[in-house]
Short mmCIF file of N, CA and C in Angstrom, two decimals:
data_model
loop_
_atom_site.label_atom_id
_atom_site.label_comp_id
_atom_site.label_asym_id
_atom_site.label_seq_id
_atom_site.Cartn_x
_atom_site.Cartn_y
_atom_site.Cartn_z
N MET A 1 24.76 3.32 152.18
CA MET A 1 25.02 2.91 150.93
C MET A 1 25.94 1.88 150.65
N GLU A 2 25.19 1.10 149.48
CA GLU A 2 26.11 -0.31 149.20
C GLU A 2 27.23 0.07 148.62
N GLN A 3 28.25 -0.45 149.17
CA GLN A 3 29.58 -0.51 148.56
C GLN A 3 29.76 -1.40 147.28
N LYS A 4 30.35 -0.89 146.32
CA LYS A 4 30.27 -1.43 144.93
C LYS A 4 31.55 -2.29 145.17
N ARG A 5 31.64 -3.76 144.54
CA ARG A 5 32.55 -4.70 144.66
C ARG A 5 33.74 -4.38 143.77
N LYS A 6 34.82 -4.23 144.18
CA LYS A 6 36.03 -4.13 143.44
C LYS A 6 36.27 -4.82 142.54
N LYS A 7 36.61 -4.67 141.19
CA LYS A 7 37.04 -5.31 140.05
C LYS A 7 38.30 -6.15 140.52
N VAL A 8 38.15 -7.82 140.32
CA VAL A 8 39.30 -8.46 140.33
C VAL A 8 40.18 -8.62 139.24
N LEU A 9 41.29 -8.70 139.11
CA LEU A 9 42.34 -8.73 138.10
C LEU A 9 43.45 -10.05 138.63
N VAL A 10 43.51 -10.86 137.85
CA VAL A 10 44.68 -11.85 138.20
C VAL A 10 45.80 -11.45 137.33
N LEU A 11 47.09 -10.86 138.26
CA LEU A 11 48.02 -10.51 137.46
C LEU A 11 49.43 -11.41 137.36
N GLY A 12 50.19 -11.65 136.30
CA GLY A 12 51.68 -12.32 136.44
C GLY A 12 52.34 -12.18 135.48
N VAL A 13 53.40 -12.63 135.33
CA VAL A 13 54.33 -12.86 134.10
C VAL A 13 54.52 -14.38 133.74
N ILE A 14 54.06 -14.54 132.70
CA ILE A 14 53.87 -15.80 132.17
C ILE A 14 55.22 -16.75 131.65
N GLY A 15 55.19 -17.97 131.97
CA GLY A 15 56.23 -18.85 131.18
C GLY A 15 57.41 -18.82 132.25
N ALA A 16 58.58 -18.97 131.81
CA ALA A 16 59.60 -19.14 132.30
C ALA A 16 60.49 -17.62 132.59
N ASP A 17 59.47 -16.63 132.42
CA ASP A 17 60.07 -15.34 132.90
C ASP A 17 60.28 -14.87 134.21
N VAL A 18 61.16 -14.30 134.51
CA VAL A 18 61.52 -13.88 135.82
C VAL A 18 61.51 -12.45 136.04
N HIS A 19 60.93 -11.61 135.09
CA HIS A 19 61.00 -10.24 135.20
C HIS A 19 59.98 -9.66 136.12
N ALA A 20 60.65 -9.25 137.38
CA ALA A 20 59.59 -9.29 138.44
C ALA A 20 59.31 -7.58 138.76
N VAL A 21 60.19 -6.66 137.99
CA VAL A 21 60.21 -5.20 138.07
C VAL A 21 58.93 -4.85 137.65
N GLY A 22 58.29 -4.92 136.38
CA GLY A 22 57.33 -4.59 135.87
C GLY A 22 55.90 -5.22 136.30
N ASN A 23 56.07 -6.25 136.92
CA ASN A 23 54.95 -6.94 137.45
C ASN A 23 54.60 -6.00 138.80
N GLN A 24 55.50 -5.63 139.51
CA GLN A 24 55.33 -4.88 140.71
C GLN A 24 54.74 -3.36 140.23
N ILE A 25 55.32 -2.90 139.27
CA ILE A 25 54.96 -1.22 138.87
C ILE A 25 53.13 -1.64 138.56
N LEU A 26 52.83 -2.69 137.57
CA LEU A 26 51.62 -2.94 137.55
C LEU A 26 50.86 -3.14 138.72
N TYR A 27 51.33 -3.85 139.51
CA TYR A 27 50.52 -4.48 140.81
C TYR A 27 50.03 -3.11 141.53
N HIS A 28 51.12 -2.04 141.58
CA HIS A 28 51.02 -0.98 142.40
C HIS A 28 49.91 0.25 141.69
N ALA A 29 50.03 -0.02 140.29
CA ALA A 29 49.23 1.03 139.39
C ALA A 29 47.91 0.44 139.60
N PHE A 30 47.81 -0.87 139.21
CA PHE A 30 46.38 -1.34 139.44
C PHE A 30 45.45 -1.16 140.55
N THR A 31 46.32 -1.22 141.88
CA THR A 31 45.72 -1.10 142.89
C THR A 31 45.45 0.13 143.45
N ASP A 32 46.23 1.09 143.05
CA ASP A 32 46.10 2.41 143.30
C ASP A 32 44.85 2.87 142.35
N ALA A 33 44.66 2.25 141.36
CA ALA A 33 43.54 2.52 140.36
C ALA A 33 42.04 1.91 141.14
N GLY A 34 42.21 1.29 142.35
CA GLY A 34 40.99 0.70 142.83
C GLY A 34 40.45 -0.79 142.32
N PHE A 35 41.50 -1.36 141.80
CA PHE A 35 41.26 -2.95 141.66
C PHE A 35 41.75 -3.50 142.56
N GLU A 36 41.16 -4.80 142.85
CA GLU A 36 41.65 -5.89 143.64
C GLU A 36 42.69 -6.60 143.11
N VAL A 37 43.99 -6.90 142.98
CA VAL A 37 44.73 -7.50 142.29
C VAL A 37 45.34 -8.67 142.89
N ILE A 38 45.22 -9.82 142.44
CA ILE A 38 45.68 -11.10 142.79
C ILE A 38 47.06 -11.23 142.10
N ASN A 39 48.08 -10.95 142.55
CA ASN A 39 49.35 -11.01 141.93
C ASN A 39 50.23 -12.35 142.23
N LEU A 40 50.34 -13.06 140.98
CA LEU A 40 50.82 -14.24 141.08
C LEU A 40 52.36 -14.33 140.72
N GLY A 41 52.72 -13.15 140.81
CA GLY A 41 54.37 -13.09 140.51
C GLY A 41 54.87 -13.78 139.28
N VAL A 42 55.94 -14.06 139.33
CA VAL A 42 56.55 -14.47 137.93
C VAL A 42 56.66 -16.01 137.66
N MET A 43 56.83 -16.33 136.41
CA MET A 43 57.07 -17.88 135.99
C MET A 43 55.70 -18.53 136.33
N VAL A 44 54.44 -17.75 135.79
CA VAL A 44 53.21 -18.59 135.78
C VAL A 44 52.64 -19.27 134.76
N SER A 45 52.06 -20.60 135.08
CA SER A 45 51.59 -21.16 134.14
C SER A 45 50.19 -20.71 133.69
N GLN A 46 49.63 -20.99 132.47
CA GLN A 46 48.33 -20.77 132.21
C GLN A 46 47.45 -21.47 133.03
N GLU A 47 47.76 -22.58 133.63
CA GLU A 47 46.75 -23.11 134.56
C GLU A 47 46.77 -22.74 135.97
N GLU A 48 47.77 -21.79 136.21
CA GLU A 48 47.75 -21.11 137.59
C GLU A 48 46.93 -19.69 137.40
N TYR A 49 46.95 -19.15 136.28
CA TYR A 49 46.11 -17.71 136.01
C TYR A 49 44.94 -18.35 136.00
N ILE A 50 44.32 -19.35 135.29
CA ILE A 50 42.94 -19.85 135.43
C ILE A 50 42.69 -20.38 136.67
N ALA A 51 43.23 -21.08 137.33
CA ALA A 51 42.85 -21.63 139.08
C ALA A 51 42.68 -20.26 139.67
N ALA A 52 43.41 -19.42 139.60
CA ALA A 52 43.34 -18.07 140.53
C ALA A 52 42.33 -17.23 140.04
N ALA A 53 42.06 -17.18 138.68
CA ALA A 53 40.78 -16.36 138.32
C ALA A 53 39.56 -17.33 138.58
N ILE A 54 39.51 -18.43 138.77
CA ILE A 54 38.35 -19.15 139.13
C ILE A 54 38.09 -19.08 140.64
N GLU A 55 39.01 -19.26 141.67
CA GLU A 55 39.33 -19.12 143.11
C GLU A 55 38.83 -17.51 143.39
N SER A 56 39.21 -16.48 142.56
CA SER A 56 38.94 -15.18 143.21
C SER A 56 37.48 -14.59 142.28
N ASN A 57 37.14 -15.53 141.57
CA ASN A 57 36.10 -14.77 140.69
C ASN A 57 36.34 -13.62 139.98
N ALA A 58 37.57 -13.79 139.39
CA ALA A 58 38.24 -12.57 138.81
C ALA A 58 37.50 -11.80 137.47
N ASP A 59 37.48 -10.54 137.48
CA ASP A 59 36.87 -9.97 136.11
C ASP A 59 37.54 -10.00 135.24
N ALA A 60 39.21 -10.07 135.18
CA ALA A 60 40.00 -10.05 133.92
C ALA A 60 41.33 -10.75 134.45
N ILE A 61 42.18 -11.48 133.28
CA ILE A 61 43.26 -11.73 133.78
C ILE A 61 44.29 -10.90 132.86
N VAL A 62 45.52 -10.59 133.43
CA VAL A 62 46.34 -9.43 132.98
C VAL A 62 47.73 -10.17 132.95
N ILE A 63 48.37 -10.54 131.78
CA ILE A 63 49.62 -11.39 131.63
C ILE A 63 50.62 -10.34 130.92
N SER A 64 51.82 -10.72 131.51
CA SER A 64 52.97 -9.75 131.33
C SER A 64 53.97 -10.61 130.83
N SER A 65 54.84 -10.36 129.85
CA SER A 65 55.95 -11.12 129.49
C SER A 65 56.96 -10.18 129.00
N LEU A 66 58.31 -10.39 129.28
CA LEU A 66 59.49 -9.50 128.94
C LEU A 66 60.44 -10.19 128.36
N TYR A 67 60.49 -11.56 128.30
CA TYR A 67 61.71 -12.17 127.79
C TYR A 67 61.47 -12.70 126.32
N GLY A 68 60.33 -12.21 125.63
CA GLY A 68 60.03 -12.54 124.16
C GLY A 68 59.51 -13.87 124.01
N GLN A 69 59.15 -14.62 124.91
CA GLN A 69 58.17 -15.72 124.46
C GLN A 69 56.97 -15.79 124.67
N GLY A 70 56.19 -14.70 125.04
CA GLY A 70 54.82 -14.47 125.22
C GLY A 70 54.06 -15.16 124.15
N GLU A 71 54.44 -15.00 122.89
CA GLU A 71 53.39 -15.49 122.16
C GLU A 71 53.40 -17.22 122.16
N LEU A 72 54.47 -17.89 122.37
CA LEU A 72 54.25 -19.18 122.70
C LEU A 72 53.72 -19.46 124.00
N ASP A 73 53.92 -18.62 125.14
CA ASP A 73 53.50 -19.07 126.29
C ASP A 73 52.07 -19.00 126.30
N CYS A 74 51.53 -17.97 125.53
CA CYS A 74 50.13 -17.54 125.51
C CYS A 74 49.16 -18.58 124.66
N ARG A 75 49.70 -19.21 123.72
CA ARG A 75 48.82 -19.96 122.66
C ARG A 75 48.02 -20.91 123.80
N GLY A 76 46.71 -21.02 122.95
CA GLY A 76 45.78 -21.97 123.63
C GLY A 76 45.18 -21.28 125.19
N MET A 77 45.59 -20.03 125.49
CA MET A 77 45.00 -19.61 126.73
C MET A 77 43.59 -19.47 126.42
N ARG A 78 42.96 -18.61 125.58
CA ARG A 78 41.48 -18.46 125.58
C ARG A 78 40.83 -19.85 125.57
N GLU A 79 41.16 -20.87 125.01
CA GLU A 79 40.41 -22.24 124.87
C GLU A 79 40.66 -22.81 126.05
N LYS A 80 41.87 -22.77 127.01
CA LYS A 80 41.74 -23.36 128.12
C LYS A 80 40.92 -22.42 129.21
N CYS A 81 40.74 -21.24 129.03
CA CYS A 81 39.77 -20.67 129.83
C CYS A 81 38.35 -21.10 129.63
N ARG A 82 38.03 -21.14 128.39
CA ARG A 82 36.73 -21.65 128.00
C ARG A 82 36.34 -22.96 128.61
N GLU A 83 37.30 -23.92 128.48
CA GLU A 83 37.31 -25.27 129.02
C GLU A 83 37.24 -25.42 130.43
N ALA A 84 37.74 -24.32 131.35
CA ALA A 84 37.69 -23.98 132.81
C ALA A 84 36.45 -23.50 133.22
N GLY A 85 35.67 -23.13 132.05
CA GLY A 85 33.93 -22.57 132.74
C GLY A 85 34.46 -20.98 132.85
N LEU A 86 35.29 -20.17 132.65
CA LEU A 86 35.82 -18.94 132.32
C LEU A 86 34.99 -18.18 131.40
N GLY A 87 34.49 -18.77 130.33
CA GLY A 87 34.17 -18.22 128.99
C GLY A 87 34.86 -17.25 128.34
N ASP A 88 34.36 -16.13 128.36
CA ASP A 88 35.12 -14.91 127.49
C ASP A 88 35.56 -14.08 128.52
N ILE A 89 36.27 -14.39 129.93
CA ILE A 89 36.80 -13.49 130.63
C ILE A 89 37.80 -12.76 129.96
N PRO A 90 38.03 -11.36 130.17
CA PRO A 90 38.90 -10.34 129.25
C PRO A 90 40.24 -10.97 129.72
N LEU A 91 41.14 -11.07 128.35
CA LEU A 91 42.70 -11.35 128.56
C LEU A 91 43.16 -10.35 128.01
N LEU A 92 44.49 -9.86 128.76
CA LEU A 92 44.81 -8.60 128.41
C LEU A 92 46.47 -9.03 128.49
N VAL A 93 47.32 -8.64 127.48
CA VAL A 93 48.64 -9.09 127.51
C VAL A 93 49.56 -7.89 126.89
N GLY A 94 50.77 -7.61 127.53
CA GLY A 94 51.61 -6.88 127.33
C GLY A 94 52.89 -6.84 127.74
N GLY A 95 54.00 -5.99 127.05
CA GLY A 95 55.50 -6.29 127.30
C GLY A 95 56.03 -6.60 125.94
N ASN A 96 57.41 -7.19 126.35
CA ASN A 96 58.04 -7.68 124.97
C ASN A 96 57.49 -9.25 124.83
N ILE A 97 56.35 -9.22 124.16
CA ILE A 97 55.73 -10.62 123.86
C ILE A 97 56.07 -11.16 122.68
N VAL A 98 57.31 -10.75 121.69
CA VAL A 98 57.47 -11.45 120.63
C VAL A 98 59.03 -11.23 120.74
N ILE A 99 59.79 -12.36 120.06
CA ILE A 99 61.19 -12.02 119.96
C ILE A 99 61.66 -11.33 118.66
N GLY A 100 62.42 -10.38 118.91
CA GLY A 100 62.80 -9.34 117.66
C GLY A 100 62.20 -8.22 117.48
N LYS A 101 62.66 -7.62 116.11
CA LYS A 101 61.70 -6.17 115.99
C LYS A 101 60.59 -6.78 115.03
N GLN A 102 59.45 -6.78 115.45
CA GLN A 102 58.11 -7.02 114.62
C GLN A 102 57.22 -5.79 114.56
N SER A 103 56.52 -5.58 113.38
CA SER A 103 55.56 -4.62 113.42
C SER A 103 54.77 -4.93 114.54
N PHE A 104 54.34 -3.79 115.63
CA PHE A 104 53.35 -4.23 116.86
C PHE A 104 52.25 -4.24 115.86
N ALA A 105 51.33 -3.91 115.22
CA ALA A 105 50.17 -3.88 114.57
C ALA A 105 50.14 -5.43 114.25
N GLU A 106 51.14 -6.15 113.46
CA GLU A 106 51.19 -7.64 113.31
C GLU A 106 50.93 -8.37 114.33
N VAL A 107 51.94 -7.92 115.36
CA VAL A 107 51.88 -8.70 116.90
C VAL A 107 50.40 -8.81 117.33
N GLU A 108 49.88 -7.53 117.45
CA GLU A 108 48.43 -7.45 118.12
C GLU A 108 47.60 -8.11 117.25
N LYS A 109 47.60 -8.38 116.02
CA LYS A 109 46.53 -9.04 115.18
C LYS A 109 46.71 -10.59 115.56
N ARG A 110 47.69 -10.88 115.65
CA ARG A 110 48.06 -12.34 116.18
C ARG A 110 47.62 -12.44 117.36
N PHE A 111 47.81 -11.82 118.39
CA PHE A 111 47.09 -12.04 119.67
C PHE A 111 45.70 -11.88 119.88
N LEU A 112 45.14 -11.10 119.10
CA LEU A 112 43.64 -10.63 118.88
C LEU A 112 43.18 -12.17 118.34
N ALA A 113 43.88 -12.56 117.49
CA ALA A 113 43.39 -13.86 116.78
C ALA A 113 43.32 -15.07 117.66
N MET A 114 44.34 -14.97 118.85
CA MET A 114 44.26 -15.86 119.77
C MET A 114 43.40 -15.67 120.85
N GLY A 115 42.46 -14.98 120.83
CA GLY A 115 41.51 -14.69 121.79
C GLY A 115 41.66 -13.86 122.70
N PHE A 116 42.75 -12.77 122.72
CA PHE A 116 43.07 -11.75 123.53
C PHE A 116 42.11 -10.84 123.35
N ASP A 117 41.94 -10.07 124.25
CA ASP A 117 40.89 -8.65 124.03
C ASP A 117 41.90 -7.63 123.88
N ARG A 118 43.07 -7.35 124.51
CA ARG A 118 43.84 -6.32 124.02
C ARG A 118 45.37 -6.89 124.47
N ALA A 119 46.13 -6.37 123.56
CA ALA A 119 47.57 -6.59 123.56
C ALA A 119 48.41 -5.21 123.58
N PHE A 120 49.38 -4.94 124.20
CA PHE A 120 50.27 -3.63 124.43
C PHE A 120 51.43 -3.91 124.16
N PRO A 121 52.10 -3.12 123.48
CA PRO A 121 53.57 -3.02 123.28
C PRO A 121 54.33 -2.82 124.20
N PRO A 122 55.71 -3.14 124.39
CA PRO A 122 56.80 -3.04 125.25
C PRO A 122 56.62 -1.25 125.79
N GLY A 123 56.68 -1.16 127.12
CA GLY A 123 56.74 0.32 127.41
C GLY A 123 55.59 1.10 127.72
N THR A 124 54.45 0.47 127.53
CA THR A 124 53.06 1.04 127.72
C THR A 124 52.81 1.69 129.00
N ASP A 125 52.40 2.83 129.09
CA ASP A 125 51.96 3.25 130.53
C ASP A 125 51.06 2.43 131.16
N PRO A 126 51.31 2.23 132.46
CA PRO A 126 50.21 1.40 133.14
C PRO A 126 48.73 2.06 132.99
N GLN A 127 48.69 3.51 132.91
CA GLN A 127 47.37 4.34 132.71
C GLN A 127 46.55 3.82 131.48
N VAL A 128 47.47 3.33 130.60
CA VAL A 128 46.74 3.03 129.13
C VAL A 128 45.99 1.65 129.49
N THR A 129 46.83 0.66 130.38
CA THR A 129 46.31 -0.52 130.34
C THR A 129 44.86 -0.34 131.11
N ILE A 130 44.77 0.35 132.44
CA ILE A 130 43.94 0.87 133.15
C ILE A 130 42.48 1.33 132.54
N GLN A 131 42.94 2.20 131.72
CA GLN A 131 41.64 2.60 130.59
C GLN A 131 41.32 1.68 130.01
N ALA A 132 41.97 0.88 129.31
CA ALA A 132 41.29 -0.27 128.72
C ALA A 132 40.59 -1.45 129.41
N LEU A 133 40.85 -1.35 130.82
CA LEU A 133 40.26 -2.41 131.55
C LEU A 133 38.98 -1.80 131.97
N HIS A 134 38.94 -0.45 132.26
CA HIS A 134 37.69 0.34 132.41
C HIS A 134 36.77 0.04 131.00
N GLU A 135 37.38 0.36 130.17
CA GLU A 135 36.46 0.00 128.77
C GLU A 135 36.05 -1.22 128.75
N ILE A 136 36.63 -2.10 129.17
CA ILE A 136 35.97 -3.60 128.97
C ILE A 136 35.19 -3.76 130.06
N LEU A 137 35.59 -3.48 131.24
CA LEU A 137 34.82 -4.12 132.54
C LEU A 137 33.58 -3.27 132.89
N ASP A 138 33.72 -1.97 132.57
CA ASP A 138 32.66 -1.01 133.11
C ASP A 138 31.22 -1.44 132.45
N GLY A 139 31.45 -1.94 131.05
CA GLY A 139 30.14 -2.29 130.41
C GLY A 139 29.55 -3.75 130.73
N LYS A 140 30.16 -4.34 131.73
CA LYS A 140 29.89 -5.42 132.32
C LYS A 140 29.33 -5.49 133.60
N GLU A 141 28.72 -4.31 133.96
CA GLU A 141 28.00 -4.32 135.24
C GLU A 141 26.88 -4.90 135.28
#
């Protein structure tokens, strides 16, 4: 029987953010769910995500941010992915991705407008993200 290739995720905490705990929780949850995870750790630049995605032939990029600057750190990510030949690779983002208390519906709209496929609020259960990844990726067989 032919073994199916595991879907590959590039995971990391973007920008100058050093919050590592959530990153480890996601790493273990995604690995346990059957994904191959390239974990870049913390303080990851857009270019590092893109280089890792190209090198690993990734199926999706999952970005987290907890220090509130995610919106700034993520601007232009879709365009850089396209320029690097990654086309419309799925981009997911979650965590405390904006400063202050804002309506998450509004925050989500801004991230979708920036070319992200999904955005998740702080405290999202990893299973919600895993389900979204399956919805996005299982149709791309």
